Amino acid sequence: MQSNKLHSKKKIMLMSCLCITLLGAAACSSNQGGKQANGNTPAGTGGEKAGGKLLAEPITFKVMTVDSSPQIVKDAPVFKHIFDKTNVKIELEPVPSANYDQKAQTLIATNNLPDITRIPNGKPYFNEAAKNGMFLPISDYLDYAPNIKRLMKENKEIGKGEVNGKLYGFPLLGQWKLQLAQAPMIRMDLLKEQNLEVPKTFDDLYKVLKKLKEAYPDKIPFTNREGAANLLTSMGFGMGSGFKIYYDPNVEGGKYVYGPSRPEFKAPLEYLNKLYKEKLLDPDYAVNTVDNMKEKLSSGRALFYYDNNSFGDQFNASLKPVSPKAQFELLLPLKNDLGQTRNIMYKKDWLHHFTINAKIKNPQAAVKFLDWMYSDEGTLITNYGIEGEHFKLEGGKPVIMDSIMKQFANAKDPFRNMQNALGIGFQTFTLNVDEHPMAIMSSPDLVRWSEMITTKNGYVSEVAPPPFTDSEIDKLKTILSKVDTIVNQEIDKFVMGARPMSEFDSFAQKLKESGASEIEKIYNEANDRYKKSNP
């Protein structure tokens, strides 16, 4: 049985390597030039050490990052290897994702940041802290950072993270990615068992969930994580709206809108209210964590979710031993009542900021080290591990060792467990993410799904927010706090029926009067300004 599993994994690996060759996107080609699959060029040799270690003297950096499930291994072997190559000792300070924003804001407020802090993209407190001199201005140290200097010229999205024309963090980029999305995923085996047609519209989906509830009354037809906010971000867009401030390509040729203040937002609210009232939506939807959601879906207690489609690969692996026919399957984007067929897909770069504390004793060393992570050597090590132990090079391309494949083959989530145990990839501490290992460690389903997530099928890439002026930041801080608070306080009341849908218009009007229209104006003026200066 084990040898069959390993043989299957090797087949996947060979298929992935073929895919790499066809795409011309190998993670570590030897400075061949040309574009990667995501538009970034290979990391190059600029700024790399001429011999010996990157830094002449040993140095320790404390790094605060997001800890997700499975947990980060703080003394993973790759961190020792990075020290051997660079003279940098990494002391990871992982913080659970649910508490991360609060922790980061507390450290900023008390001026007690670690050396390096990961700040998720789009957080207002990043702009505020940068403006107040909490973070090192990377733009002033580009002589020590040739890799990011080059990437900034090639990738205009990086500039959206600037504050007052300066870069205050090294962005988290995707050198090569499996295309993923927050998308509808359903137990296709149960649809076949009940002779139900695959949903093509949101109305179809409602009818299918209702039939599944009738057929399996002890199951939860639809579950989720992180409350209405997560549901209305993904599902809301599919239904023709979006949650809070977002970019809508179908409004006046493309502009930022504050979703809950607009009439289109009523449809997804009514839909979720109907699902909740008829017990088709998880009664615990408002308090489910990611772990709650995963447990329900991987155990067979829940049958549908609208979120990261890669989770489905984990759920299928967990379900197979007890239910061999069980299969979560990606649905194509569902048609909404406006006649649109659309769904958000993750953008090619995460653009989270890895910031350096402005009070750091050796800023040049910190800049050189983070810039090294974009280099060929840094990208290879932080995504694949130690050559000869975790991977080998075949024809100049990295291939995961059979021993590593075997070690994690039976884990609930082989890819993420491997990442955290070795200390590699997006899950831990990487700036230039290569997801070929995900393709290799996952089932063929995940690769197949990624090929379905295309603009041709109605998928729309997320859009990063534009850079703002000091004045705009100050206004947004005040207005967003006021308007978002109203939404946060009222949204679940509509979903649960505590507030009737007949009051939606007055709710939307209150958002406009509280500043939703001003938020839209600031975002769109900033976006127009950025597009003009970056044609």
XYZ file of C-alpha atoms in Angstrom:
535
model
C 0.000 0.000 0.000
C 2.768 2.417 0.974
C 4.762 1.701 -2.181
C 1.656 2.399 -4.302
C 1.219 5.734 -2.537
C 4.832 6.621 -3.116
C 4.606 5.540 -6.738
C 1.578 7.793 -7.136
C 3.457 10.681 -5.544
C 6.382 10.151 -7.918
C 3.974 10.248 -10.843
C 2.619 13.557 -9.618
C 6.165 14.817 -9.229
C 7.027 13.851 -12.802
C 3.857 15.487 -14.083
C 4.693 18.650 -12.143
C 8.241 18.704 -13.503
C 6.793 18.383 -17.006
C 4.478 21.251 -16.168
C 7.480 23.271 -15.005
C 9.263 22.621 -18.289
C 6.239 23.565 -20.347
C 5.659 26.757 -18.425
C 9.306 27.752 -18.447
C 8.907 28.716 -14.824
C 11.396 26.656 -12.878
C 12.064 28.139 -9.479
C 15.826 28.180 -9.763
C 16.946 28.351 -13.351
C 20.558 29.476 -13.463
C 20.050 33.143 -14.325
C 18.583 32.371 -17.745
C 16.674 35.637 -17.934
C 13.109 35.852 -19.226
C 9.824 36.025 -17.342
C 8.513 33.642 -14.737
C 4.930 32.418 -14.855
C 3.828 35.321 -12.657
C 5.707 38.028 -14.512
C 8.759 38.174 -12.226
C 12.169 37.543 -13.739
C 14.562 35.034 -12.156
C 16.206 36.310 -9.014
C 19.647 36.883 -10.560
C 22.973 37.279 -8.839
C 22.874 40.982 -8.046
C 23.801 41.618 -4.427
C 24.686 37.991 -3.655
C 27.882 37.200 -1.754
C 31.092 36.917 -3.734
C 32.302 34.168 -1.407
C 31.735 32.970 2.135
C 28.642 34.133 4.015
C 26.321 36.972 3.102
C 27.311 38.961 6.216
C 30.784 39.114 7.709
C 29.624 38.849 11.337
C 26.877 36.719 12.948
C 23.665 38.565 13.729
C 20.277 37.587 15.180
C 16.940 38.888 13.935
C 13.673 38.377 15.793
C 10.898 37.838 13.270
C 7.196 38.020 14.107
C 5.007 36.158 11.646
C 1.556 34.609 11.348
C 1.130 31.105 12.760
C -1.549 29.016 11.098
C -2.486 25.352 11.293
C -0.344 23.189 11.414
C 1.901 25.109 13.796
C 5.263 26.565 12.803
C 8.320 24.666 14.028
C 10.550 27.431 15.384
C 13.765 25.371 15.299
C 13.139 23.833 11.857
C 16.308 22.636 10.054
C 16.225 25.260 7.301
C 16.852 28.086 9.777
C 20.199 26.543 10.765
C 21.023 26.168 7.065
C 20.173 29.829 6.450
C 22.593 30.761 9.216
C 25.318 28.661 7.585
C 24.778 30.547 4.326
C 24.196 34.087 5.586
C 25.407 34.423 9.208
C 21.821 35.353 10.146
C 20.173 33.551 13.041
C 16.378 33.732 12.791
C 14.358 33.728 15.998
C 10.770 33.233 14.917
C 7.988 34.671 17.062
C 4.842 33.058 15.597
C 1.471 34.529 16.584
C -1.858 32.734 15.907
C -3.644 34.269 12.929
C -6.787 35.058 14.969
C -4.783 37.321 17.306
C -2.226 38.667 14.858
C -3.688 42.089 14.059
C -4.274 42.859 17.720
C -0.717 41.822 18.623
C 0.832 43.861 15.803
C -1.165 46.965 16.697
C -0.248 46.623 20.384
C 3.453 46.405 19.562
C 3.188 49.414 17.274
C 1.300 51.428 19.914
C 3.951 50.635 22.547
C 6.874 51.103 20.126
C 8.041 47.599 20.995
C 8.333 45.913 17.597
C 10.705 42.995 16.934
C 13.444 43.398 14.314
C 11.235 42.159 11.472
C 7.424 42.086 11.467
C 5.101 40.663 8.863
C 2.176 43.034 8.257
C -0.660 41.623 6.111
C -1.488 43.665 3.042
C -4.229 46.278 3.261
C -4.009 46.941 7.007
C -4.571 50.640 7.841
C -2.174 50.422 10.780
C 0.704 49.699 8.358
C 0.342 53.113 6.704
C -0.028 54.844 10.060
C 3.065 53.175 11.541
C 5.131 53.881 8.419
C 4.082 57.522 8.426
C 5.078 57.789 12.103
C 8.574 56.461 11.467
C 8.124 53.004 13.036
C 9.473 51.129 9.992
C 12.755 51.480 8.148
C 12.287 53.210 4.757
C 13.606 50.501 2.419
C 13.734 53.010 -0.427
C 16.661 54.726 1.341
C 18.675 51.484 1.373
C 18.250 50.194 -2.184
C 22.027 50.184 -2.739
C 22.000 47.168 -0.394
C 18.993 45.594 -2.101
C 19.582 45.015 -5.829
C 17.013 42.228 -6.103
C 14.023 44.205 -4.843
C 15.275 47.259 -6.728
C 15.032 45.278 -9.961
C 11.707 43.692 -9.075
C 10.184 47.107 -8.353
C 10.900 48.136 -11.942
C 9.333 44.954 -13.321
C 6.297 44.625 -11.032
C 4.218 47.798 -10.745
C 1.988 46.259 -8.045
C 4.866 46.560 -5.540
C 4.594 50.339 -5.739
C 1.052 50.193 -4.341
C 2.588 49.377 -0.974
C 4.490 52.674 -0.841
C 3.655 55.335 1.726
C 4.401 58.929 0.681
C 6.445 57.597 -2.234
C 8.640 55.282 -0.148
C 8.703 51.520 0.360
C 8.544 50.535 4.033
C 8.461 46.761 3.700
C 9.767 43.921 1.576
C 6.708 42.521 -0.256
C 5.717 38.854 -0.204
C 5.813 37.803 -3.857
C 4.750 34.734 -5.798
C 7.569 33.554 -8.051
C 5.362 30.685 -9.237
C 1.871 29.893 -7.972
C -0.814 27.327 -8.353
C -3.841 29.460 -9.118
C -6.250 29.244 -6.189
C -9.496 31.013 -5.324
C -12.173 31.445 -2.698
C -14.587 29.318 -4.644
C -17.613 26.994 -4.251
C -16.588 23.422 -3.292
C -19.178 20.650 -2.947
C -19.375 16.921 -2.175
C -19.808 15.798 -5.773
C -20.174 12.141 -4.755
C -23.343 12.998 -2.830
C -24.793 14.899 -5.775
C -24.321 11.755 -7.867
C -25.771 9.592 -5.116
C -28.925 11.748 -5.004
C -29.106 12.249 -8.811
C -28.753 16.016 -8.381
C -27.541 18.231 -11.200
C -24.373 20.237 -10.692
C -25.376 23.817 -9.683
C -24.802 26.469 -12.329
C -26.569 29.385 -10.616
C -26.940 30.549 -7.026
C -30.579 29.521 -7.182
C -29.454 26.030 -8.253
C -27.082 25.937 -5.307
C -29.871 26.784 -2.862
C -32.027 23.967 -4.262
C -29.153 21.472 -4.084
C -28.324 22.398 -0.481
C -31.990 21.979 0.392
C -32.056 18.496 -1.198
C -28.855 17.513 0.617
C -30.394 18.602 3.920
C -33.425 16.426 3.230
C -31.273 13.426 2.269
C -28.766 13.843 5.120
C -30.622 15.588 7.983
C -27.763 15.048 10.461
C -25.291 16.907 8.203
C -24.498 20.618 7.853
C -25.128 21.547 4.209
C -22.902 24.674 4.218
C -20.165 25.691 6.659
C -17.519 28.402 6.734
C -14.935 30.223 8.849
C -14.556 33.762 10.234
C -18.184 34.742 10.071
C -20.181 36.808 7.622
C -17.145 38.887 6.665
C -15.475 35.926 4.959
C -18.723 34.727 3.372
C -19.606 38.148 1.989
C -16.103 38.772 0.660
C -16.091 35.680 -1.541
C -19.744 34.792 -2.063
C -20.815 38.433 -2.078
C -18.604 39.165 -5.073
C -19.995 36.168 -6.927
C -23.507 37.482 -6.314
C -22.685 40.907 -7.749
C -21.459 42.871 -4.748
C -18.594 42.730 -2.220
C -17.743 43.289 1.414
C -16.743 46.728 2.693
C -14.405 48.611 0.311
C -13.384 46.564 -2.729
C -12.620 46.954 -6.440
C -15.503 46.020 -8.734
C -14.636 45.621 -12.433
C -18.315 45.762 -13.411
C -19.062 49.203 -11.952
C -18.460 52.056 -14.433
C -15.628 50.214 -16.143
C -13.948 49.390 -12.859
C -13.870 51.321 -9.593
C -13.728 50.954 -5.809
C -17.088 50.734 -4.070
C -18.220 50.262 -0.479
C -20.356 47.163 -0.994
C -22.765 47.271 1.985
C -23.828 50.822 1.114
C -25.060 49.813 -2.337
C -28.324 48.148 -3.398
C -26.514 45.128 -4.933
C -25.446 44.065 -1.433
C -29.005 43.209 -0.471
C -29.056 40.062 -2.652
C -26.219 38.188 -0.906
C -27.594 39.264 2.491
C -31.051 37.943 1.641
C -29.520 34.739 0.303
C -27.528 34.050 3.467
C -30.536 34.918 5.612
C -32.613 32.360 3.685
C -29.921 29.690 4.109
C -29.619 30.430 7.827
C -33.393 30.463 8.411
C -33.789 27.081 6.650
C -30.822 25.577 8.554
C -28.788 25.163 5.381
C -26.040 27.462 6.706
C -24.088 26.288 9.734
C -25.808 27.655 12.877
C -22.314 28.356 14.234
C -21.219 30.248 11.095
C -20.540 33.461 13.053
C -18.050 31.893 15.489
C -16.399 29.150 13.400
C -12.605 29.326 13.262
C -10.644 27.811 10.378
C -10.044 24.728 12.543
C -13.782 24.371 13.247
C -14.539 24.575 9.555
C -11.842 22.093 8.580
C -12.941 19.563 11.195
C -16.539 19.620 9.982
C -15.609 19.252 6.315
C -12.830 16.677 6.738
C -15.001 14.473 8.970
C -17.989 14.491 6.626
C -20.184 16.524 8.982
C -20.452 19.367 6.425
C -20.968 19.117 2.665
C -20.207 22.492 1.031
C -17.984 25.519 1.564
C -17.163 28.724 -0.335
C -13.501 29.393 0.447
C -9.934 28.466 -0.481
C -10.340 25.594 -2.926
C -6.992 24.030 -1.930
C -8.576 22.978 1.389
C -10.641 20.485 -0.597
C -7.527 18.448 -1.284
C -7.019 18.000 2.483
C -10.664 17.112 3.052
C -10.665 14.489 0.307
C -7.568 12.844 1.770
C -9.186 12.728 5.224
C -12.498 11.355 3.933
C -11.182 8.577 1.651
C -10.261 6.026 4.370
C -13.832 5.923 5.711
C -15.703 6.887 2.536
C -13.709 5.892 -0.593
C -16.100 7.659 -3.000
C -16.069 10.950 -1.081
C -14.947 13.832 -3.287
C -15.061 17.591 -2.833
C -15.093 19.156 -6.276
C -14.672 22.702 -7.545
C -17.770 24.263 -9.076
C -17.357 26.741 -11.900
C -18.453 30.288 -10.981
C -22.211 30.471 -10.439
C -24.420 32.827 -12.421
C -26.056 35.518 -10.282
C -29.391 37.329 -10.622
C -27.688 40.198 -12.491
C -26.691 37.787 -15.268
C -23.019 37.871 -14.217
C -20.773 34.842 -13.842
C -17.810 35.915 -11.748
C -15.627 34.851 -8.850
C -12.562 36.256 -7.114
C -9.213 34.488 -7.606
C -6.142 35.179 -5.509
C -3.725 37.683 -7.019
C -0.291 36.498 -8.135
C 1.516 38.327 -5.317
C 0.353 38.489 -1.703
C 2.183 41.816 -1.154
C 2.244 41.409 2.626
C 4.949 43.653 4.105
C 8.000 42.313 5.913
C 8.938 45.473 7.786
C 12.180 46.320 9.573
C 12.068 48.106 12.913
C 13.348 51.662 12.398
C 15.348 51.305 15.651
C 17.284 48.239 14.447
C 21.005 48.451 15.218
C 22.268 47.299 11.822
C 19.748 48.329 9.159
C 22.096 47.543 6.261
C 22.458 43.936 7.429
C 18.695 43.500 7.755
C 18.108 44.970 4.286
C 20.795 42.777 2.720
C 19.358 39.675 4.363
C 15.743 40.241 3.336
C 16.874 41.132 -0.181
C 18.908 37.878 -0.293
C 15.631 35.991 0.108
C 14.657 37.070 -3.438
C 17.933 35.760 -4.890
C 18.235 32.381 -6.619
C 19.930 30.896 -3.564
C 17.512 32.457 -1.078
C 14.447 31.475 -3.102
C 15.681 27.897 -3.464
C 16.502 27.405 0.226
C 13.392 29.074 1.620
C 11.068 27.073 -0.656
C 12.790 23.668 -0.888
C 15.118 23.381 2.106
C 18.569 21.809 2.212
C 20.009 20.310 -0.965
C 20.837 16.639 -0.500
C 18.520 16.319 2.518
C 15.210 17.737 1.369
C 15.653 18.142 -2.378
C 18.055 17.424 -5.229
C 18.709 19.185 -8.504
C 17.919 17.334 -11.717
C 18.753 19.215 -14.888
C 19.048 22.376 -12.820
C 15.524 21.987 -11.413
C 14.718 21.213 -7.733
C 13.018 17.875 -7.037
C 11.801 16.890 -3.556
C 13.616 13.833 -2.189
C 11.717 10.534 -2.068
C 12.473 10.272 1.652
C 10.675 13.578 2.280
C 7.728 12.549 0.118
C 7.450 9.326 2.110
C 7.822 11.098 5.467
C 4.768 13.315 4.893
C 2.714 11.112 2.533
C 0.240 10.079 5.235
C -0.118 13.448 6.967
C -3.555 15.082 6.972
C -2.124 17.948 4.951
C 1.171 16.679 3.462
C 2.251 19.944 1.853
C 1.655 22.293 4.798
C 2.987 19.777 7.323
C 6.158 19.485 5.243
C 6.509 23.276 5.004
C 6.238 23.832 8.736
C 8.406 20.865 9.743
C 11.238 21.921 7.419
C 10.770 25.690 7.872
C 10.042 26.505 4.231
C 7.442 28.198 2.062
C 4.571 30.604 2.618
C 3.613 29.011 5.921
C 6.830 30.058 7.652
C 9.270 32.754 6.466
C 9.697 33.232 2.716
C 9.585 36.363 0.571
C 9.599 34.834 -2.925
C 7.173 31.921 -2.836
C 7.485 28.991 -5.240
C 4.461 26.682 -5.101
C 5.836 23.865 -7.245
C 6.198 21.827 -4.009
C 2.459 22.277 -3.457
C 1.769 20.829 -6.911
C 4.113 17.908 -6.181
C 2.865 17.127 -2.666
C -0.829 17.522 -3.468
C -3.182 15.344 -5.466
C -3.697 15.805 -9.233
C -7.064 17.385 -8.332
C -5.381 20.540 -7.092
C -3.438 20.981 -10.334
C -6.617 20.284 -12.329
C -8.587 22.826 -10.296
C -5.896 25.447 -10.841
C -6.361 25.014 -14.588
C -10.091 25.718 -14.166
C -9.489 28.993 -12.307
C -9.081 31.254 -15.330
C -10.494 34.544 -16.590
C -12.146 32.540 -19.388
C -14.312 30.845 -16.743
C -15.282 34.136 -15.094
C -12.542 34.493 -12.493
C -11.340 37.994 -11.615
C -8.040 38.668 -9.863
C -7.998 40.527 -6.566
C -6.775 44.115 -6.844
C -4.380 45.611 -4.304
C -5.418 48.985 -2.838
C -3.618 52.070 -4.194
C -1.103 54.123 -2.178
C -2.550 57.058 -0.232
C -1.310 60.497 0.821
C -0.963 61.443 4.502
C -4.172 63.415 4.313
C -6.024 60.487 2.768
C -4.669 58.098 5.379
C -5.857 60.370 8.179
C -9.325 60.679 6.668
C -9.629 56.943 5.977
C -8.563 56.043 9.493
C -11.444 58.038 10.939
C -14.113 57.247 8.371
C -13.338 53.537 7.953
C -13.427 53.026 11.700
C -16.864 54.602 11.896
C -18.405 52.912 8.844
C -16.832 49.477 9.331
C -18.017 49.451 12.953
C -21.617 49.942 11.850
C -21.273 47.053 9.375
C -19.637 44.783 11.950
C -22.394 45.470 14.470
C -25.328 44.987 12.113
C -24.363 42.429 9.472
C -25.031 39.272 11.487
C -28.385 40.672 12.602
C -29.497 40.650 8.966
C -28.125 37.149 8.316
C -29.719 35.696 11.463
C -33.005 37.543 10.988
C -32.728 39.655 14.134
C -33.012 42.680 11.857
C -35.538 42.452 8.983
C -34.397 42.880 5.393
C -36.994 45.661 5.093
C -34.497 47.825 7.024
C -31.668 47.295 4.546
C -32.253 50.564 2.676
C -32.069 52.612 5.880
C -28.922 50.664 6.881
C -27.287 51.443 3.517
C -28.292 55.093 3.786
C -26.749 55.326 7.260
C -23.462 53.971 5.849
C -23.476 56.637 3.137
C -24.188 59.388 5.644
C -21.415 58.059 7.901
C -18.814 58.275 5.142
C -19.088 55.287 2.770
C -19.301 57.579 -0.266
C -16.252 59.531 0.951
C -14.291 56.260 1.300
C -15.112 55.418 -2.322
C -14.035 58.911 -3.447
C -10.676 58.702 -1.664
C -9.926 55.221 -3.021
C -10.831 56.077 -6.605
C -8.919 59.379 -6.630
C -5.849 57.608 -5.230
C -6.211 54.822 -7.792
C -6.545 57.279 -10.700
C -3.478 59.139 -9.481
C -1.447 55.930 -9.229
C -2.471 54.762 -12.714
C -1.442 58.094 -14.227
C 1.997 57.989 -12.600
C 2.474 54.285 -13.431
C 1.104 53.835 -16.975
